[in-house]
């Protein structure tokens, strides 16, 4: 604000408001007295309106005028008091505003100071030490402070008259930059003050004595940065351009560097050396070196020697041994230094190398003279003499770098410039100092053909690299602009340095370029390094092109599709697809018979979808939900077939035997035919593996003409698999039941839930509990899936479950299912299944469908007896397939390639592919793109089945069966052909069917009168079976005492009872009568018939209880060659239900008490002999012997 002084100064200004009236002439108040809120009152506020503070004085004044009114005087007094109170409040508010404004100004000033400091700290160009011109030092008595590092504005104004600005130009000084900032802040302060004090008085404006606005401290500011620095004649300022040249002019100036600088601080460089004329930033981590650098900058001596480490992995900031670095380095100037962010003792310094130097002597850290380490008494550095005009002219041919300001080190008298060492102050720091000598290039002929040729080659390589690498292009452009001659070929030495500086070569190669003083040799070495850089650029370009070529096709297709979409959108041919999506969902919903509740949810979701943006995340969630909602077959059912004859035909085609299961299924279908539906039924097939539980479910679906869907819950631990996920989760899906409805597209499919007895339980929940709702006929009419969140009717779905046993099925779940048990197949059934189903399928699978290869009935029986004893036929199927595979191999090996040539097995496409591959192999080249595409399209060579000659005949019989499947796995279930006393055959049930189980009992030691009885049990028996052995032992002792009282065997016998196959865990109560028989056989010394097998639980009183698995145990007894089987009488119904082919050759004898079992086992027992006690006989014999000896002694 030119010409206006701050009101705080109290000086007059050009105020537009009227002058205040003196207090000696009070103004007469009008009546009635205006209120403070009256606009007239507001208009007079702060102007000439004044009121006496004393109401009596005001009263006297009005009385003197002759129109005194007491009431008016009282009103005036009240108004005056109110006005005084308001004035005090306004004064306090203004005071607070001034304090706040001062605080803001101080904060702004601090921010400006920090900004100025950061600007000065980040300046990349240091100040030079040499004097500017002789005119500046014409007056030897003019000095400045010894600690001033920069020239000031005061010195600039003092030297202005001496023609200082006619010489070299320097950048803006530190004081000038700070003055500019102060001036800007002062102007902002004035503007704010004027805005705040718009209602206060302002003195009239006028020009000050110096013609410039003063700063708050009373000093004039050197307005260097704007046009607001007016002069005494109110002329506009020069904007700080006086004494400064443009950026381009300053860039063409070279800093004045001392020619001779014998001793400098040495800084080692890692990885790559520095080259003259090219900046390099380094990081100093040694705090001593960092402190020394800051001291050097402070003293105006920012010069160091930079030498390359010989070891690439070295990481130090000092040189301890001259052998650690190369002796050729550069004399560099520290243009700027600033601390590393986040590290206190680290420093980043920017170096500008000036010339090559050679290391003469190293003064490692700690080797300085301690006497000279005191720098407090050091003299001030003597300024370096200014260069002559010839020197300055010679410097104009140097590198192009930004100019440096000179320091403000004052000229000292000649007497003070006694033997001064510029780097003597560094002796107090543990840094490495070196004595160096300058290295000059060897003279060369600029017109040398070799130099010109190498120069042209370097330029050509630069062009090639620049065409591949944009970074090189920018560096080359900068280097070309920096040449003073404008021609890069006129200075081959610098061109070689530039080539090495921008190349990523090995450190040793780059150091050789730096060490070469012969220009021709240096250029040739630089060319080698640059050639390697060109090879790297070509390789990088090749890799880039290869990658671009791979993705170009996909990018091109993407852009074309996007353009096509845009064109269609502009033509109105296609919208964003949301409208079509809504219409599609509505059309699908119109075809479905959705319940009312589901239709309401559908309408709500479709309206939401219509108002959502396609890019919204909720859009995809709603779209997926509507898709699932319209995929469920609401009201769509398949026509069912309740024909009994059709069902019998289907079941007989798919399965052999299983008469009881087929009858139960036919009953189920007959009930459905009478009712018209089979709703509310959940079947569960329980049986050993391989008996056809899963295939029966599929046959039922085929017989009823229902869609079939199967999923297994074995090991399932996540409830979401049954009831689905919440829609809030990413990737949520409905449960498996809803997925089954979507796949089958009917409301009445047959869903088979496999392995329901192996369902798991985890932290995600209990899936068996989720099945309760699914399999309950009273609840599944409105099944609620978590994802669908609408009731789904599953009452028309027929659920069939399979399990190997019912022990692990939860009781509530088992209660909801109708269990149908499937027993294992007997040998006759296995043989029939092998003949009808397994052998033909295996023969066709082995490629022997039309070949004369047959598997005899004896071989099948041998397979069933000696290789496959499980209840199912799964293992039998594997063995039959193995037989036919072995047969195919033998046929191919016997006939050879002449009868079955490989070429005849190929189709036309296969032959073409084979010929193409042979051509590629012959060429020995990489496959072309067309060949690769052909290989991708033809995943495998097409082939045809070869016809086996009619002369081939293969018959697999019992004799040669072991050549195909190896030796028998099972020899016989009968361990004993003749059983000794104490051995009895029992029967066991396993998941693979039934098996024979022997019980063995022996006497551990001979019977003596001194023996103690006992029972030891082995054979990997579990708790229930151990209890059965104890019960059998107690019952046997009681039975012997009752039936054979004179036999005291158990009173002195120590018995060991064992069950063979100790690796197999055994448990169950059905071996009770077998254990008791084994113990009684040992006690009576009478063997058991080996053709007799038994099973049944025994109580302490001798009662024989019911057992399970009679069918499997009967099959096992028949397989072991038994003629009689003893079982509980309670199982007589199970025995009668057994097919005659299973009972053929076996006599079944039921028993209710063990006495009946004893009579069947020992029919011809000599009771008199059994009632005799061996211990008693031994005692009687001993007494007779003793009596005889006494008689002989008496004689």
Short mmCIF file of C-alpha atoms in Angstrom, two decimals, residues 199-533:
data_model
loop_
_atom_site.label_atom_id
_atom_site.label_comp_id
_atom_site.label_asym_id
_atom_site.label_seq_id
_atom_site.Cartn_x
_atom_site.Cartn_y
_atom_site.Cartn_z
CA UNK A 199 -13.20 1.90 11.65
CA UNK A 200 -10.17 3.42 13.35
CA UNK A 201 -8.46 6.67 12.44
CA UNK A 202 -5.59 6.74 9.94
CA UNK A 203 -3.06 9.54 9.46
CA UNK A 204 -2.62 11.09 6.05
CA UNK A 205 -0.15 9.47 3.73
CA UNK A 206 3.15 10.87 2.75
CA UNK A 207 6.53 9.92 1.45
CA UNK A 208 9.16 9.03 3.96
CA UNK A 209 12.56 10.50 3.92
CA UNK A 210 14.16 7.54 2.21
CA UNK A 211 11.42 6.79 -0.23
CA UNK A 212 11.06 3.17 0.91
CA UNK A 213 8.72 1.45 3.36
CA UNK A 214 10.48 0.57 6.54
CA UNK A 215 10.33 -2.83 8.12
CA UNK A 216 9.01 -3.19 11.67
CA UNK A 217 12.53 -3.06 12.99
CA UNK A 218 13.12 0.26 11.35
CA UNK A 219 15.44 -1.02 8.66
CA UNK A 220 14.84 -0.56 5.00
CA UNK A 221 14.20 -3.70 3.02
CA UNK A 222 16.02 -4.39 -0.19
CA UNK A 223 12.97 -5.31 -2.19
CA UNK A 224 14.59 -7.79 -4.47
CA UNK A 225 11.68 -9.97 -5.26
CA UNK A 226 8.85 -7.86 -6.55
CA UNK A 227 7.78 -4.49 -7.94
CA UNK A 228 6.61 -3.12 -4.61
CA UNK A 229 9.98 -1.74 -3.58
CA UNK A 230 9.44 1.84 -4.54
CA UNK A 231 12.17 4.45 -4.66
CA UNK A 232 12.12 8.00 -3.42
CA UNK A 233 10.46 9.22 -6.59
CA UNK A 234 7.76 6.53 -6.29
CA UNK A 235 9.11 4.70 -9.32
CA UNK A 236 8.33 0.98 -9.50
CA UNK A 237 10.96 -1.45 -8.23
CA UNK A 238 13.09 -3.50 -10.50
CA UNK A 239 11.65 -6.73 -9.06
CA UNK A 240 14.97 -7.84 -7.72
CA UNK A 241 16.47 -8.04 -11.20
CA UNK A 242 19.15 -5.45 -10.51
CA UNK A 243 22.47 -7.09 -10.09
CA UNK A 244 21.17 -10.46 -11.31
CA UNK A 245 21.00 -12.07 -14.69
CA UNK A 246 18.58 -14.55 -16.06
CA UNK A 247 18.82 -18.28 -15.32
CA UNK A 248 20.31 -18.92 -18.73
CA UNK A 249 23.03 -16.30 -18.19
CA UNK A 250 23.90 -17.70 -14.80
CA UNK A 251 24.04 -21.22 -16.21
CA UNK A 252 26.78 -20.14 -18.58
CA UNK A 253 29.07 -19.02 -15.78
CA UNK A 254 31.72 -21.25 -14.26
CA UNK A 255 32.65 -21.08 -10.60
CA UNK A 256 36.05 -19.76 -9.78
CA UNK A 257 38.05 -22.68 -8.33
CA UNK A 258 41.54 -22.39 -6.89
CA UNK A 259 44.17 -23.71 -9.26
CA UNK A 260 46.44 -24.98 -6.49
CA UNK A 261 44.93 -26.73 -3.49
CA UNK A 262 47.65 -29.07 -2.27
CA UNK A 263 45.91 -30.66 0.75
CA UNK A 264 42.24 -31.59 0.91
CA UNK A 265 39.99 -33.93 2.82
CA UNK A 266 39.66 -37.26 1.01
CA UNK A 267 36.28 -38.96 0.61
CA UNK A 268 36.21 -42.52 -0.73
CA UNK A 269 33.58 -43.37 -3.35
CA UNK A 270 32.10 -46.83 -3.91
CA UNK A 271 30.73 -48.56 -7.02
CA UNK A 272 31.73 -45.98 -9.67
CA UNK A 273 34.14 -43.03 -9.87
CA UNK A 274 33.31 -39.37 -10.43
CA UNK A 275 34.11 -37.61 -13.67
CA UNK A 276 34.90 -33.89 -14.08
CA UNK A 277 31.88 -31.84 -14.96
CA UNK A 278 29.16 -34.20 -13.71
CA UNK A 279 27.37 -33.88 -10.41
CA UNK A 280 27.19 -36.76 -7.93
CA UNK A 281 25.26 -37.07 -4.66
CA UNK A 282 26.86 -39.10 -1.88
CA UNK A 283 25.73 -40.03 1.60
CA UNK A 284 28.03 -39.50 4.56
CA UNK A 285 27.33 -41.76 7.54
CA UNK A 286 30.42 -40.99 9.60
CA UNK A 287 29.46 -38.20 12.04
CA UNK A 288 33.05 -36.89 12.14
CA UNK A 289 33.20 -36.56 8.37
CA UNK A 290 29.77 -34.94 8.34
CA UNK A 291 30.86 -32.41 10.98
CA UNK A 292 34.01 -31.67 9.01
CA UNK A 293 32.01 -31.04 5.85
CA UNK A 294 29.70 -28.63 7.66
CA UNK A 295 32.76 -26.84 9.06
CA UNK A 296 34.23 -26.60 5.57
CA UNK A 297 31.05 -25.11 4.17
CA UNK A 298 30.86 -22.69 7.09
CA UNK A 299 34.44 -21.55 6.51
CA UNK A 300 33.99 -21.26 2.75
CA UNK A 301 36.39 -24.12 1.92
CA UNK A 302 34.00 -26.73 0.39
CA UNK A 303 36.64 -28.72 -1.52
CA UNK A 304 37.40 -32.41 -1.23
CA UNK A 305 39.20 -35.14 -3.10
CA UNK A 306 37.09 -38.09 -4.24
CA UNK A 307 38.80 -41.43 -4.89
CA UNK A 308 37.23 -44.77 -5.86
CA UNK A 309 37.43 -47.76 -3.54
CA UNK A 310 39.14 -50.78 -5.07
CA UNK A 311 36.77 -53.05 -3.15
CA UNK A 312 33.19 -52.70 -4.42
CA UNK A 313 31.76 -53.79 -1.06
CA UNK A 314 33.68 -51.23 0.99
CA UNK A 315 31.48 -48.83 2.91
CA UNK A 316 33.50 -46.18 4.78
CA UNK A 317 33.81 -42.43 4.72
CA UNK A 318 37.54 -42.27 5.44
CA UNK A 319 40.61 -43.73 3.74
CA UNK A 320 42.89 -45.66 6.08
CA UNK A 321 45.35 -47.03 3.55
CA UNK A 322 46.35 -45.61 0.15
CA UNK A 323 46.12 -49.14 -1.28
CA UNK A 324 42.38 -49.18 -0.57
CA UNK A 325 41.64 -46.63 -3.31
CA UNK A 326 42.81 -45.80 -6.78
CA UNK A 327 45.40 -43.05 -6.82
CA UNK A 328 43.61 -41.10 -9.55
CA UNK A 329 40.57 -39.17 -8.42
CA UNK A 330 38.87 -35.83 -8.84
CA UNK A 331 39.03 -32.48 -7.11
CA UNK A 332 35.38 -31.79 -6.26
CA UNK A 333 33.43 -28.95 -4.75
CA UNK A 334 30.59 -29.50 -2.26
CA UNK A 335 27.77 -27.49 -3.78
CA UNK A 336 25.23 -28.30 -1.08
CA UNK A 337 24.76 -30.51 1.95
CA UNK A 338 21.68 -31.36 3.97
CA UNK A 339 20.87 -33.97 6.60
CA UNK A 340 19.31 -37.29 5.67
CA UNK A 341 15.68 -37.57 6.65
CA UNK A 342 15.22 -39.70 9.74
CA UNK A 343 18.95 -39.94 10.57
CA UNK A 344 20.69 -37.54 12.91
CA UNK A 345 24.37 -38.03 12.06
CA UNK A 346 24.06 -38.71 8.31
CA UNK A 347 24.56 -36.14 5.60
CA UNK A 348 23.84 -35.98 1.88
CA UNK A 349 26.35 -33.94 -0.06
CA UNK A 350 26.28 -32.98 -3.73
CA UNK A 351 29.73 -32.94 -5.33
CA UNK A 352 30.78 -31.23 -8.53
CA UNK A 353 34.14 -32.55 -9.81
CA UNK A 354 36.38 -29.94 -11.43
CA UNK A 355 39.57 -31.70 -12.48
CA UNK A 356 41.60 -34.84 -12.20
CA UNK A 357 44.07 -35.16 -9.33
CA UNK A 358 46.56 -37.73 -8.14
CA UNK A 359 46.96 -38.86 -4.56
CA UNK A 360 50.50 -38.11 -3.41
CA UNK A 361 50.41 -38.60 0.36
CA UNK A 362 47.69 -39.87 2.68
CA UNK A 363 47.25 -38.59 6.22
CA UNK A 364 44.89 -41.19 7.71
CA UNK A 365 42.61 -40.41 10.66
CA UNK A 366 44.53 -39.93 13.89
CA UNK A 367 47.86 -39.22 12.13
CA UNK A 368 47.55 -35.42 12.24
CA UNK A 369 49.96 -33.37 14.30
CA UNK A 370 48.26 -32.90 17.71
CA UNK A 371 50.03 -29.60 18.16
CA UNK A 372 48.15 -28.20 15.24
CA UNK A 373 44.74 -29.46 16.25
CA UNK A 374 43.83 -26.31 18.09
CA UNK A 375 41.80 -24.31 15.62
CA UNK A 376 40.45 -21.71 17.96
CA UNK A 377 43.45 -19.47 17.30
CA UNK A 378 43.49 -20.07 13.58
CA UNK A 379 43.64 -16.98 11.43
CA UNK A 380 40.80 -16.13 9.18
CA UNK A 381 41.21 -17.66 5.72
CA UNK A 382 42.81 -15.39 3.24
CA UNK A 383 40.71 -14.83 0.18
CA UNK A 384 42.03 -16.43 -2.93
CA UNK A 385 43.35 -13.87 -5.36
CA UNK A 386 41.01 -13.05 -8.20
CA UNK A 387 41.68 -14.48 -11.59
CA UNK A 388 43.08 -12.43 -14.38
CA UNK A 389 41.13 -11.59 -17.45
CA UNK A 390 42.98 -14.32 -19.33
CA UNK A 391 42.02 -16.83 -16.70
CA UNK A 392 38.42 -15.76 -16.80
CA UNK A 393 38.37 -15.95 -20.56
CA UNK A 394 39.94 -19.38 -20.40
CA UNK A 395 37.27 -20.54 -17.92
CA UNK A 396 34.50 -19.68 -20.34
CA UNK A 397 35.45 -22.79 -22.23
CA UNK A 398 34.87 -25.04 -19.25
CA UNK A 399 31.96 -27.21 -18.14
CA UNK A 400 28.48 -25.78 -18.01
CA UNK A 401 27.39 -25.68 -14.39
CA UNK A 402 25.42 -23.22 -12.34
CA UNK A 403 27.41 -20.27 -10.94
CA UNK A 404 28.32 -19.94 -7.30
CA UNK A 405 28.15 -16.85 -5.11
CA UNK A 406 31.29 -15.58 -3.58
CA UNK A 407 31.65 -15.61 0.13
CA UNK A 408 31.80 -12.42 2.06
CA UNK A 409 35.18 -13.13 3.57
CA UNK A 410 36.70 -9.77 4.02
CA UNK A 411 40.08 -8.79 2.73
CA UNK A 412 42.62 -8.78 5.48
CA UNK A 413 45.75 -6.75 5.59
CA UNK A 414 48.74 -8.40 4.05
CA UNK A 415 50.33 -8.77 7.43
CA UNK A 416 47.52 -11.07 8.60
CA UNK A 417 47.94 -13.42 5.64
CA UNK A 418 50.94 -15.19 7.00
CA UNK A 419 51.47 -18.89 6.32
CA UNK A 420 47.86 -19.90 6.31
CA UNK A 421 46.81 -23.50 5.51
CA UNK A 422 43.23 -23.65 4.19
CA UNK A 423 42.52 -27.11 5.64
CA UNK A 424 44.32 -26.72 8.96
CA UNK A 425 41.01 -26.63 10.82
CA UNK A 426 40.31 -30.21 9.71
CA UNK A 427 43.06 -31.56 11.95
CA UNK A 428 40.71 -31.61 14.91
CA UNK A 429 38.47 -34.12 13.08
CA UNK A 430 39.43 -37.80 12.64
CA UNK A 431 39.19 -37.63 8.88
CA UNK A 432 41.55 -38.59 6.08
CA UNK A 433 43.58 -35.82 4.43
CA UNK A 434 45.56 -36.16 1.23
CA UNK A 435 48.22 -34.18 -0.54
CA UNK A 436 47.33 -34.09 -4.20
CA UNK A 437 48.69 -32.84 -7.46
CA UNK A 438 46.75 -31.82 -10.53
CA UNK A 439 46.73 -34.06 -13.60
CA UNK A 440 46.65 -32.47 -17.03
CA UNK A 441 45.65 -34.09 -20.27
CA UNK A 442 48.38 -34.99 -22.70
CA UNK A 443 48.49 -32.75 -25.77
CA UNK A 444 46.61 -34.11 -28.72
CA UNK A 445 45.83 -33.17 -32.25
CA UNK A 446 42.13 -32.25 -32.61
CA UNK A 447 42.37 -33.05 -36.30
CA UNK A 448 43.63 -36.58 -35.72
CA UNK A 449 41.78 -39.08 -37.87
CA UNK A 450 41.64 -41.63 -35.08
CA UNK A 451 40.16 -39.13 -32.63
CA UNK A 452 37.61 -38.00 -35.21
CA UNK A 453 36.68 -41.57 -36.05
CA UNK A 454 36.26 -42.59 -32.41
CA UNK A 455 34.32 -39.39 -31.73
CA UNK A 456 31.94 -40.10 -34.57
CA UNK A 457 31.52 -43.69 -33.38
CA UNK A 458 30.71 -42.53 -29.86
CA UNK A 459 28.17 -40.08 -31.23
CA UNK A 460 26.60 -42.82 -33.37
CA UNK A 461 26.40 -45.16 -30.38
CA UNK A 462 24.80 -42.35 -28.40
CA UNK A 463 22.19 -41.96 -31.11
CA UNK A 464 21.42 -45.67 -31.08
CA UNK A 465 21.17 -45.80 -27.31
CA UNK A 466 19.07 -42.64 -27.23
CA UNK A 467 16.61 -44.18 -29.68
CA UNK A 468 16.08 -47.03 -27.22
CA UNK A 469 16.35 -45.27 -23.88
CA UNK A 470 14.62 -41.96 -23.19
CA UNK A 471 16.81 -41.33 -20.13
CA UNK A 472 19.91 -41.34 -22.30
CA UNK A 473 18.18 -38.99 -24.70
CA UNK A 474 17.60 -36.41 -21.97
CA UNK A 475 21.15 -36.71 -20.67
CA UNK A 476 22.62 -36.28 -24.13
CA UNK A 477 20.48 -33.20 -24.73
CA UNK A 478 21.64 -31.66 -21.44
CA UNK A 479 25.28 -32.41 -22.24
CA UNK A 480 25.00 -30.92 -25.72
CA UNK A 481 23.49 -27.69 -24.36
CA UNK A 482 26.25 -27.43 -21.76
CA UNK A 483 29.07 -27.24 -24.29
CA UNK A 484 30.45 -23.73 -24.63
CA UNK A 485 31.46 -24.31 -28.22
CA UNK A 486 28.09 -25.75 -29.17
CA UNK A 487 29.78 -28.76 -30.77
CA UNK A 488 30.28 -31.92 -28.75
CA UNK A 489 32.92 -33.21 -31.13
CA UNK A 490 35.23 -30.29 -30.49
CA UNK A 491 36.01 -31.49 -26.96
CA UNK A 492 36.71 -35.22 -27.24
CA UNK A 493 38.02 -35.50 -23.67
CA UNK A 494 34.79 -34.29 -22.19
CA UNK A 495 32.85 -36.47 -24.59
CA UNK A 496 34.73 -39.52 -23.31
CA UNK A 497 34.07 -38.49 -19.71
CA UNK A 498 30.39 -38.08 -20.48
CA UNK A 499 30.22 -41.49 -22.13
CA UNK A 500 31.75 -43.12 -19.07
CA UNK A 501 29.65 -41.08 -16.64
CA UNK A 502 26.33 -42.20 -18.11
CA UNK A 503 27.30 -45.83 -18.72
CA UNK A 504 26.68 -48.64 -16.26
CA UNK A 505 30.07 -50.27 -16.61
CA UNK A 506 32.30 -52.09 -14.19
CA UNK A 507 34.08 -49.88 -11.63
CA UNK A 508 37.52 -50.93 -12.87
CA UNK A 509 36.63 -50.05 -16.49
CA UNK A 510 35.27 -46.66 -15.50
CA UNK A 511 38.36 -45.99 -13.37
CA UNK A 512 40.57 -46.74 -16.38
CA UNK A 513 38.72 -44.06 -18.32
CA UNK A 514 39.26 -41.62 -15.46
CA UNK A 515 42.96 -42.50 -15.16
CA UNK A 516 43.65 -42.11 -18.87
CA UNK A 517 45.35 -38.80 -19.57
CA UNK A 518 45.82 -39.65 -23.22
CA UNK A 519 42.67 -38.43 -24.94
CA UNK A 520 42.83 -41.02 -27.69
CA UNK A 521 43.22 -43.89 -25.25
CA UNK A 522 40.49 -42.46 -23.01
CA UNK A 523 38.05 -42.24 -25.89
CA UNK A 524 38.70 -45.81 -26.97
CA UNK A 525 38.10 -47.12 -23.44
CA UNK A 526 34.98 -45.00 -23.14
CA UNK A 527 33.77 -46.42 -26.46
CA UNK A 528 34.15 -49.95 -25.13
CA UNK A 529 32.08 -49.09 -22.06
CA UNK A 530 29.48 -47.37 -24.19
CA UNK A 531 29.27 -50.34 -26.55
CA UNK A 532 28.40 -52.57 -23.59
CA UNK A 533 25.71 -50.11 -22.62
#
